[in-house]
Amino acid sequence: MDARVTSDALEVVVVVVQFGAQGLQSVHPDPAMPGREQIAYLGPKASYTHQAALNAFEGDGYDLAPQTTIEDVFASVQSRSATHGVVPFENSTNGSVVFTLDLFADASGKYPDIVVCGEVYIEVHHCLLGRSPPVTSKSALETQTHGTGAGAGAGALPALLKQPLGIAGVTHTHSPSSSGHATPTTTLPHPYPSRTHPLTSLAHITKIYSHPQAWGQCATFLSCYLKGVERQDVSSTSRAAELVAADASGTSAAISSAIAARCHGLEFLARGVEDKGDNCTRFFVLGRRDGPATPTPDGPEATEAAAPAATSAGEGADDAAAKFKSLISFTVPHAAPGALADSLAVFKNHGLNLTSINARPSGEAAWHYIFFVEFQGRKGEAGLGRGNGSGAVDRALEELEGVVEQWRWLGSWENRLGK
Ligand SMILES: O=C(O)C(=O)C[C@]1(C(=O)O)C=C[C@@H](O)C=C1
């Protein structure tokens, strides 16, 4: 399957594969089926991370186990209660997922064996989910009752699956409660208008729930149509949908996925509320240093096959290196001028192209930082078989040892960008 999957396209697949077959029960290890792999992911079900997990682990051999927090996913893999974990790493609109970075920083040494062994890109199209505003006229009531499948809940999934993905009986309308334009400020005198309009009035919404990452991805819509409305951070977008479904007042809403709407019988108050149409989140597949490799879409041998020696078949070292990415974290002597520049020069010296760079508080002292550098290529002895043919990563790591204070290897995996 294409590694970059749209969340809408996955919607039916996810419901059939995961919810249809197993209902909405939690997935627990099945002692009757030894050998099945446990995959921990940031849940509850219908989170974007769930979609990423289904994408990375196709087929029957896996039990997907939803976790409450990203830290729970790290802990499951570290303690071997799961063979792999799936966590969000960065979003194309809103940047890095700092919770994940801080767990990789591992200031308290709880996750020494965690490495990245794969990545998945998922297109993220957020919806505003909730209940329609209270209606007065008979015709409006009929529209609502028949239009959205509200209240159908998990028990009616077969019926939900037969519904079209659009919203029958609801016409696009500007919310009467707002202009559709963000208020100009001195820093942003000409704010962009929202890409999308609410499907109904939002005047009854007094509280919105979502994962902190989602606010920044939907900033324009929120400032145009829900300015000043209280926001509450929760552990995931699907948890937000769960909370809104349980709110009998009908005055709360969730920024969440279309799949979560189906699972919780929520109505679409708006669709496509993300600021950028190409909004995409990258997820990491976690494993243990000594654990099994992650499967690839082309089968277990694909990782080896995808790493030809740089000199074979006319392929250059650069092409071979671009098939893999690696991640390390390091700290530098804080008071030494140029220490970070010297560290980065090592990658340049060995022709290693950087693909992301992040800094987080190190946790050791105030204003001291830990750096995360991701680059093309892979370590020869990284548990995935032979190296990229050039040995550049191994040589760079050797040189880095003499430049940085402390460093940690965080894994090599197949580059899935654009696949
Ligand atoms: O809340 C979810 O559904 C998640 O899977 C987490 C998460 C994230 O942390 O980036 C994943 C994708 C979206 O970018 C928003 C939230």
PDB file of C-alpha atoms and ligand atoms in Angstrom, residues 42 46-50 70 88-91 97 99 124 126 211 213-214 217 235-238 279 281 283, ligand 1:
ATOM      1  CA  LEU A  42      -1.641   6.206  20.865  1.00  0.00           C
ATOM      2  CA  ALA A  46      -9.864   6.014  15.525  1.00  0.00           C
ATOM      3  CA  SER A  47      -6.899   8.253  16.391  1.00  0.00           C
ATOM      4  CA  TYR A  48      -4.648   9.214  13.507  1.00  0.00           C
ATOM      5  CA  THR A  49      -1.978   7.100  15.152  1.00  0.00           C
ATOM      6  CA  HIS A  50      -4.368   4.138  14.883  1.00  0.00           C
ATOM      7  CA  ILE A  70       2.580   8.459  23.937  1.00  0.00           C
ATOM      8  CA  PRO A  88       3.332  10.742  16.046  1.00  0.00           C
ATOM      9  CA  PHE A  89       6.629  12.524  15.333  1.00  0.00           C
ATOM     10  CA  GLU A  90       5.978  15.634  13.265  1.00  0.00           C
ATOM     11  CA  ASN A  91       3.291  17.446  11.343  1.00  0.00           C
ATOM     12  CA  VAL A  97       5.487  16.533  18.426  1.00  0.00           C
ATOM     13  CA  PHE A  99       5.978  14.851  23.721  1.00  0.00           C
ATOM     14  CA  VAL A 124      -4.583  14.497   8.153  1.00  0.00           C
ATOM     15  CA  HIS A 126      -9.582  17.299  10.569  1.00  0.00           C
ATOM     16  CA  HIS A 211      -4.916  17.017  20.935  1.00  0.00           C
ATOM     17  CA  GLN A 213      -1.018  19.326  17.947  1.00  0.00           C
ATOM     18  CA  ALA A 214      -4.373  19.861  16.245  1.00  0.00           C
ATOM     19  CA  GLN A 217      -3.071  22.799  12.374  1.00  0.00           C
ATOM     20  CA  SER A 235      -4.453  12.951  24.915  1.00  0.00           C
ATOM     21  CA  SER A 236      -5.594  12.411  21.312  1.00  0.00           C
ATOM     22  CA  THR A 237      -8.156  13.560  18.775  1.00  0.00           C
ATOM     23  CA  SER A 238     -10.128  10.327  19.181  1.00  0.00           C
ATOM     24  CA  ASN A 279      -1.596  18.652   6.059  1.00  0.00           C
ATOM     25  CA  THR A 281       1.698  13.813   9.939  1.00  0.00           C
ATOM     26  CA  PHE A 283       4.587   8.684  12.578  1.00  0.00           C
TER      27      PHE A 283
HETATM   28  O1  LIG B   1      -4.614  12.701  18.305  1.00  0.00           O
HETATM   29  C1  LIG B   1      -4.424  11.852  17.431  1.00  0.00           C
HETATM   30  O2  LIG B   1      -5.341  11.337  16.781  1.00  0.00           O
HETATM   31  C2  LIG B   1      -3.050  11.469  17.157  1.00  0.00           C
HETATM   32  O3  LIG B   1      -2.830  10.439  16.613  1.00  0.00           O
HETATM   33  C3  LIG B   1      -1.957  12.443  17.557  1.00  0.00           C
HETATM   34  C4  LIG B   1      -1.664  13.506  16.513  1.00  0.00           C
HETATM   35  C5  LIG B   1      -0.291  14.194  16.818  1.00  0.00           C
HETATM   36  O4  LIG B   1       0.148  14.194  17.936  1.00  0.00           O
HETATM   37  O5  LIG B   1       0.276  14.770  15.868  1.00  0.00           O
HETATM   38  C6  LIG B   1      -1.541  12.859  15.206  1.00  0.00           C
HETATM   39  C7  LIG B   1      -1.914  13.454  14.070  1.00  0.00           C
HETATM   40  C8  LIG B   1      -2.415  14.837  14.052  1.00  0.00           C
HETATM   41  O6  LIG B   1      -1.301  15.614  13.675  1.00  0.00           O
HETATM   42  C9  LIG B   1      -2.910  15.285  15.373  1.00  0.00           C
HETATM   43  C10 LIG B   1      -2.655  14.578  16.499  1.00  0.00           C
END
